[in-house]
Short mmCIF file of C-alpha atoms and ligand atoms in Angstrom, two decimals:
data_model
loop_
_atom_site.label_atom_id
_atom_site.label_comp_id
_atom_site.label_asym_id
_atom_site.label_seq_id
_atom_site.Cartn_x
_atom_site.Cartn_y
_atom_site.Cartn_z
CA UNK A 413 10.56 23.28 2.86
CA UNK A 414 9.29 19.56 3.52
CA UNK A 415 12.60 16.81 1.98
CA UNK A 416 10.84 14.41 0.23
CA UNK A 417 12.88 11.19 0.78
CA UNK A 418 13.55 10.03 -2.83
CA UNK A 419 13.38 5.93 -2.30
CA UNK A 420 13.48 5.23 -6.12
CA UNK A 421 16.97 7.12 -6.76
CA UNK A 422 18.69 5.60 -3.55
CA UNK A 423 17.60 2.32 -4.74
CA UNK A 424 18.49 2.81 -8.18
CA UNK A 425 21.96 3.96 -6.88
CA UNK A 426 21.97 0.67 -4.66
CA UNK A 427 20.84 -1.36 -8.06
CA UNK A 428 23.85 -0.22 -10.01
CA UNK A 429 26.36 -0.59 -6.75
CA UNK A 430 25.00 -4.26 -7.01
CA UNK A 431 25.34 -4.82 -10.77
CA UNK A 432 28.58 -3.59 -10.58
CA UNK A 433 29.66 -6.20 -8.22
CA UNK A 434 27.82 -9.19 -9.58
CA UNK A 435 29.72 -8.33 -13.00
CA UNK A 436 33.33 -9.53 -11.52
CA UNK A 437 31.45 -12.80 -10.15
CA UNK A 438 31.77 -15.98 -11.81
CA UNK A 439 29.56 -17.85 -10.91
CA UNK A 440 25.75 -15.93 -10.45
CA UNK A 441 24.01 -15.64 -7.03
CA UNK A 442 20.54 -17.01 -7.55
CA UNK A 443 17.28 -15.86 -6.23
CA UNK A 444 14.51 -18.37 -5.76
CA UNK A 445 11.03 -16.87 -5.29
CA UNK A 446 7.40 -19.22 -4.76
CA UNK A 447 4.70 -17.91 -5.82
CA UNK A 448 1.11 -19.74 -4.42
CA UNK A 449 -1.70 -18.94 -5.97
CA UNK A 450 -3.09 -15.88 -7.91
CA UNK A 451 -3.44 -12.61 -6.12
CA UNK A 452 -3.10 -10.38 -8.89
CA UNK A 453 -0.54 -7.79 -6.27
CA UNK A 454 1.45 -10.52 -5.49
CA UNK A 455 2.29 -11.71 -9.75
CA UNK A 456 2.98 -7.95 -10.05
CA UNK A 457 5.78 -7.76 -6.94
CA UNK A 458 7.05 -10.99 -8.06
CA UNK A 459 7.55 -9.90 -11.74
CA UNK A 460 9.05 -6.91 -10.30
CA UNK A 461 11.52 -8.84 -7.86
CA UNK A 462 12.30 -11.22 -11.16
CA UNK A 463 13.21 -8.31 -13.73
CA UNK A 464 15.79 -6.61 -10.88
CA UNK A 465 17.73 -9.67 -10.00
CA UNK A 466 18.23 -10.40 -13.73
CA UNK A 467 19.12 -6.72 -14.56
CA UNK A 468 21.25 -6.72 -11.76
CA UNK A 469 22.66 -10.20 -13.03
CA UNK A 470 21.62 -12.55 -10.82
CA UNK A 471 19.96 -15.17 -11.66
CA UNK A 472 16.13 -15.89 -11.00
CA UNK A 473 13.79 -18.78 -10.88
CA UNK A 474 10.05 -18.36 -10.37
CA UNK A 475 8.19 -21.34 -9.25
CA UNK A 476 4.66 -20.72 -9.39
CA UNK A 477 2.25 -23.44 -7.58
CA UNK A 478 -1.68 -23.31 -7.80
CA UNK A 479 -3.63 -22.12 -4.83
CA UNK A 480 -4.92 -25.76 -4.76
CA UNK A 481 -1.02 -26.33 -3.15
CA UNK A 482 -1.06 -28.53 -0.59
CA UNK A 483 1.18 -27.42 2.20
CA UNK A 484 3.24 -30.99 1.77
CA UNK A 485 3.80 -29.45 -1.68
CA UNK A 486 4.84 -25.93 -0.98
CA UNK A 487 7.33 -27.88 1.44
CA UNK A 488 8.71 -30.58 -1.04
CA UNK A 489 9.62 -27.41 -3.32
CA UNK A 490 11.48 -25.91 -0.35
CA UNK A 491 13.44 -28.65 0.60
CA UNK A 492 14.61 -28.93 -3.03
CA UNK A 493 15.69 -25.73 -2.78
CA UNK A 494 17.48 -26.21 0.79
CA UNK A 495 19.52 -28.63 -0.72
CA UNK A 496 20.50 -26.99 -3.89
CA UNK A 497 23.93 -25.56 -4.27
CA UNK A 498 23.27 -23.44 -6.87
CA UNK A 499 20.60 -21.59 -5.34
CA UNK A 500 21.59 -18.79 -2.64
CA UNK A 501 18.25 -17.10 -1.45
CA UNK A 502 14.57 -18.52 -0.92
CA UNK A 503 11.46 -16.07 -1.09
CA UNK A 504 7.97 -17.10 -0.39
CA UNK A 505 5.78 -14.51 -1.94
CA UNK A 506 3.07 -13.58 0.93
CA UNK A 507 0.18 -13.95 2.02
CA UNK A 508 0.11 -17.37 0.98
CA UNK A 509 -3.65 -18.49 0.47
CA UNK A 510 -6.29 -19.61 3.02
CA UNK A 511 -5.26 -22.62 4.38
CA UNK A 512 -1.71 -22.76 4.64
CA UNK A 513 0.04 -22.73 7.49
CA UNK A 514 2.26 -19.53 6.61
CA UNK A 515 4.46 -20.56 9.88
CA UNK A 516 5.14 -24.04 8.97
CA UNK A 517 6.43 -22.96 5.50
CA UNK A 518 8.95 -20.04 6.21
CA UNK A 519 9.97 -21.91 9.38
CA UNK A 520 10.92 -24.77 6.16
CA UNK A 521 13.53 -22.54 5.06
CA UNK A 522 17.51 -22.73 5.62
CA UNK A 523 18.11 -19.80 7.82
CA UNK A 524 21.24 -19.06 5.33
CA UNK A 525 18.66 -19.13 2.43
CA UNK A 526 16.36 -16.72 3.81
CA UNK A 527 16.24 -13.63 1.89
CA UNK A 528 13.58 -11.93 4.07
CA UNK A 529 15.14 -12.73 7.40
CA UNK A 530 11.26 -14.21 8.24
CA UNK A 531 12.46 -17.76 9.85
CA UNK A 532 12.42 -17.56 14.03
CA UNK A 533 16.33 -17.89 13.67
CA UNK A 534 16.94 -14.70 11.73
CA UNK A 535 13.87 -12.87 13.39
CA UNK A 536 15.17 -14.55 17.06
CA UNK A 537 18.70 -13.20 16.40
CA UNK A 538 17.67 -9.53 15.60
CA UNK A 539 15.40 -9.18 18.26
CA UNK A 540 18.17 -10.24 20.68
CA UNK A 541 20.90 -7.85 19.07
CA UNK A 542 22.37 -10.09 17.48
CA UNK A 543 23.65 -10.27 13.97
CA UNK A 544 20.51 -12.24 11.97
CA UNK A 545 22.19 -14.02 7.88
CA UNK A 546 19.45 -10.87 6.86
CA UNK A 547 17.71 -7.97 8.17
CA UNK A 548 14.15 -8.15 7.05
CA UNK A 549 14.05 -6.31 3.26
CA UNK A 550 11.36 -3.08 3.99
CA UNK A 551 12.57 -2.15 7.31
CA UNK A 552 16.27 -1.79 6.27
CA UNK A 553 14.85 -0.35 3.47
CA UNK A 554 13.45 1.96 5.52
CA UNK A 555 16.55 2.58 8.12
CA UNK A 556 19.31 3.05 4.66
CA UNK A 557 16.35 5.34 3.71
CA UNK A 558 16.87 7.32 6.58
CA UNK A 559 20.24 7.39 7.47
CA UNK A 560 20.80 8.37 3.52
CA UNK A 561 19.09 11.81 4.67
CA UNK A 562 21.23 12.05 7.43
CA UNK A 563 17.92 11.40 9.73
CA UNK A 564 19.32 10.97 13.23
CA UNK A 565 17.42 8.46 14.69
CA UNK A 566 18.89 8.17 18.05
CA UNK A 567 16.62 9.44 21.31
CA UNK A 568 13.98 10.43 18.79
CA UNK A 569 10.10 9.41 19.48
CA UNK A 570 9.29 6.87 16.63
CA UNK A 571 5.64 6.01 16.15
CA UNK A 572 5.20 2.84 14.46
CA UNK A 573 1.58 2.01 13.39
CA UNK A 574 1.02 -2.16 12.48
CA UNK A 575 2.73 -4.74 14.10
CA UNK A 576 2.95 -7.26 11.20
CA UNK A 577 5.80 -9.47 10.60
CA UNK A 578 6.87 -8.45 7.81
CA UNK A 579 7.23 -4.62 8.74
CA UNK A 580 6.04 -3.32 12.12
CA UNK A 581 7.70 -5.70 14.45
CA UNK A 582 10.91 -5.74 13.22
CA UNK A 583 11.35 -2.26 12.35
CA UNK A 584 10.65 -1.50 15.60
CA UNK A 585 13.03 -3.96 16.67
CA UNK A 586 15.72 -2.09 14.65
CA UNK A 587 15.00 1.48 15.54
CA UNK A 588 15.61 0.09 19.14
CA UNK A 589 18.96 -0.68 17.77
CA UNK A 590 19.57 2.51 16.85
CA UNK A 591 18.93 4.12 19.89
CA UNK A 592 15.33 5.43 19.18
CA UNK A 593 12.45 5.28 21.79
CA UNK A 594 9.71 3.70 19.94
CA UNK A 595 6.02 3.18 20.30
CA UNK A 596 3.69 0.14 18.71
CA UNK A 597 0.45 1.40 17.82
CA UNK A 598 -2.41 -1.27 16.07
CA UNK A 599 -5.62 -0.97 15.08
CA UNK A 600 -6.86 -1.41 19.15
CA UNK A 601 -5.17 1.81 20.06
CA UNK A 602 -6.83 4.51 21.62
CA UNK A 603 -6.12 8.29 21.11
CA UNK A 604 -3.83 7.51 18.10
CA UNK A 605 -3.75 11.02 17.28
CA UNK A 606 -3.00 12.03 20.63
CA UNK A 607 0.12 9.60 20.62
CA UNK A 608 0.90 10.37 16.53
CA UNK A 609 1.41 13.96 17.63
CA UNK A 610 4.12 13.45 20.30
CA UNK A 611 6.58 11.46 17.53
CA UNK A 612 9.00 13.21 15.98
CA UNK A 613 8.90 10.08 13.16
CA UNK A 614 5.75 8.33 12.26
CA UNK A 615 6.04 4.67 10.22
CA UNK A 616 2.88 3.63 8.62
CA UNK A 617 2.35 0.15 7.70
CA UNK A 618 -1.59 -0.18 8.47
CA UNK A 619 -2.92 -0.64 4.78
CA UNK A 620 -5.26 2.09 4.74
CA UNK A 621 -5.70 4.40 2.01
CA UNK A 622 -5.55 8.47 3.38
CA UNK A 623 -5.73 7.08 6.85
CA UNK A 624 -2.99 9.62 8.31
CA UNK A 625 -3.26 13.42 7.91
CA UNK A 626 -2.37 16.45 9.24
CA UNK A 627 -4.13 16.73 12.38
CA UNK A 628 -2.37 13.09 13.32
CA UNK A 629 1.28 15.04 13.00
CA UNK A 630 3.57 17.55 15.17
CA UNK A 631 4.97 20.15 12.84
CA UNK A 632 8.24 19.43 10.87
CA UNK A 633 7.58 15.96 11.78
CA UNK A 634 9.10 12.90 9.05
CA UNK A 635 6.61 10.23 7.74
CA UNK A 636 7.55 7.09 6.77
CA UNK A 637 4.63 5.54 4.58
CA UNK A 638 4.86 1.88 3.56
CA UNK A 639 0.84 1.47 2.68
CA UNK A 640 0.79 0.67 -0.75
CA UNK A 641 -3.27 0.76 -1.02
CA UNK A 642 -4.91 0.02 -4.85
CA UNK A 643 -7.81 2.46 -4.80
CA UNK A 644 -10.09 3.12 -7.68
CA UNK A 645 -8.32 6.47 -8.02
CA UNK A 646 -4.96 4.08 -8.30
CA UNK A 647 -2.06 3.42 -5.66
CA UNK A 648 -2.04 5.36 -2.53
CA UNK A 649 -0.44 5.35 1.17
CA UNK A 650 -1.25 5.50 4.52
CA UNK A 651 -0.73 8.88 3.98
CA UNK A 652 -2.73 11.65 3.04
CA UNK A 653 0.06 13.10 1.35
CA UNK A 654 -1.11 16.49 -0.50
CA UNK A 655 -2.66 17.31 2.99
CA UNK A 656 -0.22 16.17 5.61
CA UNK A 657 2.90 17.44 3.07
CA UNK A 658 3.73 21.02 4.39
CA UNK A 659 3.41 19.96 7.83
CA UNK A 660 6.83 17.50 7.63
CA UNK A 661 10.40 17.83 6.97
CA UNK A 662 10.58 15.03 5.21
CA UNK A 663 7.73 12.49 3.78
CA UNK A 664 8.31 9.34 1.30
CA UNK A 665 6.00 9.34 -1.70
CA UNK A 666 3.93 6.09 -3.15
CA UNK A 667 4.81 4.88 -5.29
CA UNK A 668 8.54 5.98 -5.01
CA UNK A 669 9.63 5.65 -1.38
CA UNK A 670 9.53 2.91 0.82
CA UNK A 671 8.34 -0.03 -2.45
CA UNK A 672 11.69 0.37 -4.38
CA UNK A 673 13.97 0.17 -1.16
CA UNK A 674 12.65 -3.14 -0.50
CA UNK A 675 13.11 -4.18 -3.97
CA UNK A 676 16.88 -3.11 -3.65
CA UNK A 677 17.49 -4.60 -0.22
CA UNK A 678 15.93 -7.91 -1.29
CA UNK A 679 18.56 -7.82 -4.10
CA UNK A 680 21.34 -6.80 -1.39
CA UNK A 681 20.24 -9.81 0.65
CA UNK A 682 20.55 -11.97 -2.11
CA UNK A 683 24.30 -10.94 -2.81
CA UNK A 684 25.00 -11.08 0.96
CA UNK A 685 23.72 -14.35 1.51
CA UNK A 686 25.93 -15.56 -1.80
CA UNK A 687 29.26 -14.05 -0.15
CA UNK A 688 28.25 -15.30 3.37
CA UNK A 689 27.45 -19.24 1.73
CA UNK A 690 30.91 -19.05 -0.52
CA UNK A 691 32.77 -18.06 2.92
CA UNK A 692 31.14 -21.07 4.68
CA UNK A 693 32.09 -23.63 1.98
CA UNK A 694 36.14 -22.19 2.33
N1 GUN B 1615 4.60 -9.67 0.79
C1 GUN B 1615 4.60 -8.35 1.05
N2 GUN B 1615 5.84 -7.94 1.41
C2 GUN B 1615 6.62 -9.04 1.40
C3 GUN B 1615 8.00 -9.26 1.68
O1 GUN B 1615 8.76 -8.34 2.06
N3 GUN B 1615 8.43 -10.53 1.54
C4 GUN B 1615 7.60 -11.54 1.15
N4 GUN B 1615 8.13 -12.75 1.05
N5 GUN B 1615 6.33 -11.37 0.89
C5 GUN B 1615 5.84 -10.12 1.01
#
């Protein structure tokens, strides 16, 4: 019988573990998110991220900028937010638009600010082993998602497919931590469903709808699918989940797997960072 790995319900659970904690605070940790420009996914995710932290009782600004921002102006925003007491984590919504020098703006934010764990500090730090302000919100997402199942990951052949900043890279990084012998596929790999069929876990972060099914998967296998592709027959993964289904022991659904985890994570990173800043100022 193929587990499927219920993402929504563990990050509800997480939700409420949070909201009960922010209820004894004072004083409210406070999310910060920029938003640049107007891809229509990226409103959505950042309405989403908004209605969490202030459910959860945090508090929440939303700067939106016009994707006529200049990258001076994108910056001028961050450094007000640097500087700001009352604000405890800083989220750039990505991709930013053409033009902007993505680097130059996360690299902008306080290292104790960063939410996503994206700045070269945080990112430096966790590929070295050691301990980054934040672990990078869909790959612990994706590890709490695991462990929750009691998925050992240790000596077990991880495929990872997309090397992207945001997911691929440092999940890989993390899976190292944990013991697990992992391989980097991309879009330049050859015989990728030679090499999908040796893993015992497969993580899918390649953005294309259906792209993975069950000819790319060793029986009783577990898929990890963070694709969240807009199709015109609505959302789907990486996965080609009715088809590749019977042939795991455990898949994540979209939506309803991998999406909420990083919702909840973002909103544990928030709370840590808030703890980690009031320790600092003792
Ligand atoms: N765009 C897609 N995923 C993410 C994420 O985890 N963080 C940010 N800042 N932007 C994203």
């Amino acid at each position: 019988m193929t587990v499927i790995l219920d993402g929504k319900s563990l990050a509800n659970k997480i939700t409420e573990e949070l909201k009960n904690k922010t209820q004894s605070l004072t004083n409210k940790p406070k999310l910060a998110v920029l938003l640049v420009g107007d891809n229509p996914a990226s409103q959505i995710y950042v309405k989403n991220k908004q209605k969490k932290a202030e459910y959860i009782g945090f508090e929440s600004l939303v700067i939106p900028l016009p994707k006529e921002a200049t990258e001076d102006n994108i910056l001028e925003h961050i450094y007000i937010l640097n500087e700001d007491t009352n604000i405890n984590a800083i989220l750039v919504q990505l991709p930013l638009p053409d033009g902007i020098n993505q680097k130059r703006i996360i690299e902008a934010i306080d290292p104790i600010k960063d939410v996503d764990g994206f700045t070269s500090y945080n990112f430096g730090r966790l590929a070295l082993g050691y301990k980054p302000y934040t672990y990078p919100c869909t790959p612990k997402g994706i590890i709490k998602l695991l462990e929750e199942y009691n998925i050992e990951l240790s000596g077990k052949n991880v495929l990872v497919i997309g090397r992207s900043n945001i997911v691929g890279k440092p999940v890989s990084l993390m899976l190292q931590q944990k013991n697990a012998t992992v391989t980097m596929a991309n879009s330049y790999t050859q015989n990728l469903r030679e090499i999908s069929k040796q893993a015992d876990i497969i993580i899918s972060a390649v953005g294309k709808p259906k792209f993975i099914t069950q000819d790319y998967i060793k029986d009783d296998a577990i898929i990890v699918d963070v694709g969240i592709n807009r199709t015109d027959n609505g959302l789907c993964g990486d996965i080609d989940f009715e088809n590749a289904k019977e042939h795991t022991s455990h898949i994540t659904p979209v939506p309803g797997g991998v999406g909420p985890m990083t919702i909840a994570m973002l909103m544990e990173n928030t709370l840590e960072l808030y703890n980690l800043q009031k320790e600092l100022l003792l």
